[in-house]
Coordinates of N, CA and C in Angstrom, one line a residue:
X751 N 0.8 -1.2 0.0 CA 0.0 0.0 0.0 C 0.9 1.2 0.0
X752 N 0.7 2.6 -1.0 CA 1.1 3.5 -0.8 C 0.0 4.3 0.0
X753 N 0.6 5.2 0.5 CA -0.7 6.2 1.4 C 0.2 7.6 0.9
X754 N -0.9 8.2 0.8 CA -0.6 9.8 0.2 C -1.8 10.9 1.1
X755 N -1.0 11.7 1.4 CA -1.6 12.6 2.4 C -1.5 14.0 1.6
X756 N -2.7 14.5 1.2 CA -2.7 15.7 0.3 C -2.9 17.1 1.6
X757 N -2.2 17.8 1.4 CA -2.3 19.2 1.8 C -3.2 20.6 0.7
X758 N -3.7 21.3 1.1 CA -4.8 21.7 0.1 C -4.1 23.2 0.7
X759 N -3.6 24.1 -0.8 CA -2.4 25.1 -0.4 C -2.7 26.3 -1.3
X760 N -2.5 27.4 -0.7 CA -3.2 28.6 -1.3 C -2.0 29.4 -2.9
X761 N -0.6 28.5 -2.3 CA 0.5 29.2 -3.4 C 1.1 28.0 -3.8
X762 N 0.8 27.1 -4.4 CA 1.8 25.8 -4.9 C 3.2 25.9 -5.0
X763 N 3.8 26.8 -5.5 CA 5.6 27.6 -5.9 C 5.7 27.8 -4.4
X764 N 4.9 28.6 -3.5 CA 5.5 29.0 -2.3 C 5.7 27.7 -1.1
X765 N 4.7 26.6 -1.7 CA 4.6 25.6 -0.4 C 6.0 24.6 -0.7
X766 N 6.0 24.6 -2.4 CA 6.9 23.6 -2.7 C 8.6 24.3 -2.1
X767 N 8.4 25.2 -2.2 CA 9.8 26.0 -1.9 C 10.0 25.9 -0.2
X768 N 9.0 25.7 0.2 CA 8.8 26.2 1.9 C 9.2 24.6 2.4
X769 N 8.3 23.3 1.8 CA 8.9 21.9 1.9 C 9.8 21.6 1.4
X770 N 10.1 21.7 0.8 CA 11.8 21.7 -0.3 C 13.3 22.1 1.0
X771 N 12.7 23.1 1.4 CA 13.9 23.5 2.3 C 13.6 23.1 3.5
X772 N 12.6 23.3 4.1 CA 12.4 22.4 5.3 C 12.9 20.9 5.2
X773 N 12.5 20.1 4.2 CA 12.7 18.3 4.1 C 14.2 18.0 3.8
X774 N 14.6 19.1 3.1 CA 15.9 18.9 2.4 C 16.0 18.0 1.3
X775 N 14.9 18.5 0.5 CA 14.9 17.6 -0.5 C 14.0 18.0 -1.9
X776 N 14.2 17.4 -2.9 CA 13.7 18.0 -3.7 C 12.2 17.0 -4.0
X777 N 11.1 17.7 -4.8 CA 9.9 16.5 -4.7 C 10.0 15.8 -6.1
X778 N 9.3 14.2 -5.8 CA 9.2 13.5 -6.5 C 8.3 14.0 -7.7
X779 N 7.5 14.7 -7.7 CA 6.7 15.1 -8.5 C 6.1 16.3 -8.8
X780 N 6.5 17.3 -9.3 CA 6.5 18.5 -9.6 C 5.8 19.5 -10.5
X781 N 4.5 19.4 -10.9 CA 3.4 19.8 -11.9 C 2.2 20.6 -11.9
X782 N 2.1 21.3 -12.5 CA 1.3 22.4 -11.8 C -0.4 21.3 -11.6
X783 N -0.5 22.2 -10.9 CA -2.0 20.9 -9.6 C -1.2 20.0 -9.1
X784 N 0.1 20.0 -8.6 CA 0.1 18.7 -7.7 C 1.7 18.7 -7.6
X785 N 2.1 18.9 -6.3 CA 3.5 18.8 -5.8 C 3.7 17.2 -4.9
X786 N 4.9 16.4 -5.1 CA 4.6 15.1 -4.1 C 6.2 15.3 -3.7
X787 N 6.2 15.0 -2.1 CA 7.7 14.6 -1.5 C 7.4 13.0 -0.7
X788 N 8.3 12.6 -1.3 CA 8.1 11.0 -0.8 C 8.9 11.1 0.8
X789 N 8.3 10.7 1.8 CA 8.4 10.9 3.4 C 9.2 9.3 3.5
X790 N 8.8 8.6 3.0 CA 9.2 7.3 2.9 C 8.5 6.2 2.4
X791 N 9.6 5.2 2.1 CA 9.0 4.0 1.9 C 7.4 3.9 2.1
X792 N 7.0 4.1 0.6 CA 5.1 4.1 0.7 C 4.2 5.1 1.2
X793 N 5.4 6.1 1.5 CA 4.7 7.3 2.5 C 4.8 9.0 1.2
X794 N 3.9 9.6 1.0 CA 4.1 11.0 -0.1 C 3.3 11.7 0.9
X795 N 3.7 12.9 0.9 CA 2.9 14.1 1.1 C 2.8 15.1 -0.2
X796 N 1.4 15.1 -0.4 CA 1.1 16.1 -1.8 C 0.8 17.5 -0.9
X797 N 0.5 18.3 -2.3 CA 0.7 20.0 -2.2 C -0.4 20.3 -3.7
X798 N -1.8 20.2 -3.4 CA -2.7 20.6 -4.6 C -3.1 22.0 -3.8
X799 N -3.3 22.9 -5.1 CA -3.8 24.3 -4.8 C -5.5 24.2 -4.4
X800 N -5.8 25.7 -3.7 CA -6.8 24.8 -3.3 C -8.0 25.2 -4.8
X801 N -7.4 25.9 -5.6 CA -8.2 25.7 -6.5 C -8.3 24.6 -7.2
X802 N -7.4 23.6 -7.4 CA -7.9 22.3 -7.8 C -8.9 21.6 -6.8
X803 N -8.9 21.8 -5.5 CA -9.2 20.3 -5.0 C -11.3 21.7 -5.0
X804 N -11.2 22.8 -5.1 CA -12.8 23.1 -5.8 C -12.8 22.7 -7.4
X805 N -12.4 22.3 -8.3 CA -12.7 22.0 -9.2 C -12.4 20.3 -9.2
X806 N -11.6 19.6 -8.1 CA -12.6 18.4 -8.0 C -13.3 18.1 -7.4
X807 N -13.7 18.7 -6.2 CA -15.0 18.4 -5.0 C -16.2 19.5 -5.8
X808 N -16.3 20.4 -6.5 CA -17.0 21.5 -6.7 C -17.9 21.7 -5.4
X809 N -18.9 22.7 -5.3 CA -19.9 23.1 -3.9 C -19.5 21.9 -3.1
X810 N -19.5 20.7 -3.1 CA -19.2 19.8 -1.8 C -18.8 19.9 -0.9
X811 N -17.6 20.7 -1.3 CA -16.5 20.5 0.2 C -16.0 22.1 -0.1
X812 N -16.5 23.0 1.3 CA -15.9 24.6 1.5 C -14.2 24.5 1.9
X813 N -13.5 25.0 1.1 CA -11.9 24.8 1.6 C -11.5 25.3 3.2
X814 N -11.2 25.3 3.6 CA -10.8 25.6 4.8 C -10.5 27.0 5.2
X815 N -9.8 27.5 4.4 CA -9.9 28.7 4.8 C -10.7 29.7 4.2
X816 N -12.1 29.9 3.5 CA -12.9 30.2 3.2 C -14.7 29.7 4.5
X817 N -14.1 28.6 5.2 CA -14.6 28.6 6.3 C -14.3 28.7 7.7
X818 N -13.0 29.5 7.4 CA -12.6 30.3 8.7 C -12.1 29.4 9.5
X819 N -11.5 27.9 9.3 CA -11.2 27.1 10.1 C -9.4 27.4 9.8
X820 N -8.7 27.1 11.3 CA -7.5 26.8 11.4 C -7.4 26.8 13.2
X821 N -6.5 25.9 13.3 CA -5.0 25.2 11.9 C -6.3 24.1 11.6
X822 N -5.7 23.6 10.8 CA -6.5 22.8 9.4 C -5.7 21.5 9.6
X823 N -4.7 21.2 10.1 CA -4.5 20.1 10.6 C -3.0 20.6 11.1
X824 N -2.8 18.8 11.2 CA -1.2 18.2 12.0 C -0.3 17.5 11.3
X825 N 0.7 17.7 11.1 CA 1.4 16.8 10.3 C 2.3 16.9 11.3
X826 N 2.6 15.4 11.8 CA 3.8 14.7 12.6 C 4.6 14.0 12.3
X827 N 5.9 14.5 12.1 CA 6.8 13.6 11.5 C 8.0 13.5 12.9
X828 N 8.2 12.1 12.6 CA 9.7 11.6 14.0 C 11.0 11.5 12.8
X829 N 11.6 12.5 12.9 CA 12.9 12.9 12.5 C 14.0 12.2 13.2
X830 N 15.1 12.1 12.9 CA 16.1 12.9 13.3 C 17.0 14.3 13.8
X831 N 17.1 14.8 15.0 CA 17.7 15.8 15.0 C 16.0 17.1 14.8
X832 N 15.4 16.4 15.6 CA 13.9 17.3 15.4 C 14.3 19.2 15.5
X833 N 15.0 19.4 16.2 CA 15.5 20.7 16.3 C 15.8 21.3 15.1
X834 N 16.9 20.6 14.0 CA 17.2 21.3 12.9 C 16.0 21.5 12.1
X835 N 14.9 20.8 12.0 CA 14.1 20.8 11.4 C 13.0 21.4 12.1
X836 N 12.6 21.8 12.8 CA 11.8 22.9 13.5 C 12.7 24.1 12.8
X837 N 13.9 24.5 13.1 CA 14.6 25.5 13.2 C 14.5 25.9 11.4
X838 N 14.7 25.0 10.5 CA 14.5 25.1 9.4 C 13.2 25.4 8.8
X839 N 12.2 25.2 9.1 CA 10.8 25.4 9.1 C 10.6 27.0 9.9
X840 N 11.1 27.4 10.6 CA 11.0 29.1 11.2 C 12.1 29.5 10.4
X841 N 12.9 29.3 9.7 CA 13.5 29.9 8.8 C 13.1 30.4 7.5
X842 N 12.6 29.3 7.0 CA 11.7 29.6 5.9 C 10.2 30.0 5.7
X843 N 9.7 30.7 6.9 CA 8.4 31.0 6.9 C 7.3 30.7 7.8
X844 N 7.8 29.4 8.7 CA 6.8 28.8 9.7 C 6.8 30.1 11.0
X845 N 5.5 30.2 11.5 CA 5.6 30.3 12.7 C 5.6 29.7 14.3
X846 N 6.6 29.6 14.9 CA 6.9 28.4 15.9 C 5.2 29.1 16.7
X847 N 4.5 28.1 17.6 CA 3.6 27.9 18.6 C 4.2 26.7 19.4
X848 N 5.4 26.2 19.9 CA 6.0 25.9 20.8 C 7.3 25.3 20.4
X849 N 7.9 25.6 21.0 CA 9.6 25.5 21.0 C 10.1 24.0 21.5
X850 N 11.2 23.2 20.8 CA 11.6 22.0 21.2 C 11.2 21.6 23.1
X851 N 10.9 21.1 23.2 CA 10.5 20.6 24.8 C 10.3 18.8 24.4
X852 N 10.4 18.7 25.9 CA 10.5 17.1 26.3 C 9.5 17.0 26.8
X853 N 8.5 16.2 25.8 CA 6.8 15.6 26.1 C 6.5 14.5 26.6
X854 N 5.7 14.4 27.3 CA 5.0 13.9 28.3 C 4.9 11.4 27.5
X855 N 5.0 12.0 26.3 CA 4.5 11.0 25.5 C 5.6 10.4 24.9
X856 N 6.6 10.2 25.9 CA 8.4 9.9 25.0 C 8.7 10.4 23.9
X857 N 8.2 11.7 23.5 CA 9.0 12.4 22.7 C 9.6 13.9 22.7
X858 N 11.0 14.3 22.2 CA 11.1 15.7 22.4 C 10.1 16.1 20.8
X859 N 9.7 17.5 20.9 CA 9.3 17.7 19.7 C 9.3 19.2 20.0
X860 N 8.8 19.9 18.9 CA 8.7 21.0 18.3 C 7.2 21.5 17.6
X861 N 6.4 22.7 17.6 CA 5.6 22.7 16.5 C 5.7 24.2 16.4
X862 N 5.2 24.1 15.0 CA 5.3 25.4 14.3 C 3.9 25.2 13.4
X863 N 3.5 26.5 12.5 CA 2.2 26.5 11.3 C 3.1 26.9 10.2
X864 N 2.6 26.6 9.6 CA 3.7 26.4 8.1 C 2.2 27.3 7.7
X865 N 3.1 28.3 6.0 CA 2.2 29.5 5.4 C 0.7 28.9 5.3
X866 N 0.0 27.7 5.3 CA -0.9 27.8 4.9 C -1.6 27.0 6.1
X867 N -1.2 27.2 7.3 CA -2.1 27.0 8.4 C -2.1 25.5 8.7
X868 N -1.1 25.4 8.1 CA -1.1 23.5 8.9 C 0.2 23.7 10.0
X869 N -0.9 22.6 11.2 CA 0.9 22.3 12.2 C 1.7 21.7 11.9
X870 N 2.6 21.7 11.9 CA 4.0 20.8 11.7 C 4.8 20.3 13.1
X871 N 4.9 19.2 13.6 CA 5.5 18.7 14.5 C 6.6 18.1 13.9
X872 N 8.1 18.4 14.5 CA 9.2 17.7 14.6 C 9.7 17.1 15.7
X873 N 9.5 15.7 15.7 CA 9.6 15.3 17.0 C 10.9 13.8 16.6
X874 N 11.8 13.2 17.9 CA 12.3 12.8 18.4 C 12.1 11.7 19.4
X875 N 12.3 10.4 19.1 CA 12.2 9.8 20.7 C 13.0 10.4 21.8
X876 N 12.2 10.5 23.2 CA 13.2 10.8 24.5 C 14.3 9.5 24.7
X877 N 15.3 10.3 24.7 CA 16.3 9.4 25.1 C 16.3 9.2 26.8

């Protein structure tokens, strides 16, 4: 099974540049409507504008920030070195809402909102 987690993103060029330097990496798939960075083995995170995902859902589904909702979700990823990658992520644009600390749930982690209102967690097992 592949699993693909789409993010629904107001500047496609700005998100791909913003994950690009945060992940350290360049994406597997690069096209206008649809950015993909492979996370791992079976694992993609996409980047569709949100005008595509109203011209696939049409009236169905209100995008998120046209209904005044955020943050709009979580993205949790267990890194490596979760610090450089928080730190990288407020470099290029995120805003931190809490600073590396040692959680309750065996991990250190980090979160920040990346430009289009999603959380981003960088986290670490407690050693």
């Amino acid at each position: 099974m592949k699993t693909h987690f789409i993010l629904y993103v107001a500047d496609q060029a700005r998100s791909t540049a913003f994950y690009s330097a945060v992940l350290e990496t360049e994406p597997t798939l690069n096209v206008p409507g649809m950015t993909e960075f492979s996370l791992s083995e079976g694992t993609v995170i996409g980047l569709m504008p949100e005008a595509g995902a109203v011209r696939l859902f049409g009236d169905e589904v209100t995008p998120p920030v046209a209904a005044g909702l955020s943050p709009r979700a979580e993205i949790y990823l267990v890194v490596k070195s979760a610090e450089a990658f928080h730190s990288r992520a407020i470099k290029n644009g995120a805003r931190e809402i809490s600073g590396i600390k040692v959680r309750d749930w065996g991990h250190t982690a980090a979160y920040s909102i990346d430009p289009d209102g999603y959380v981003i967690a960088f986290a670490e097992p407690t050693i």
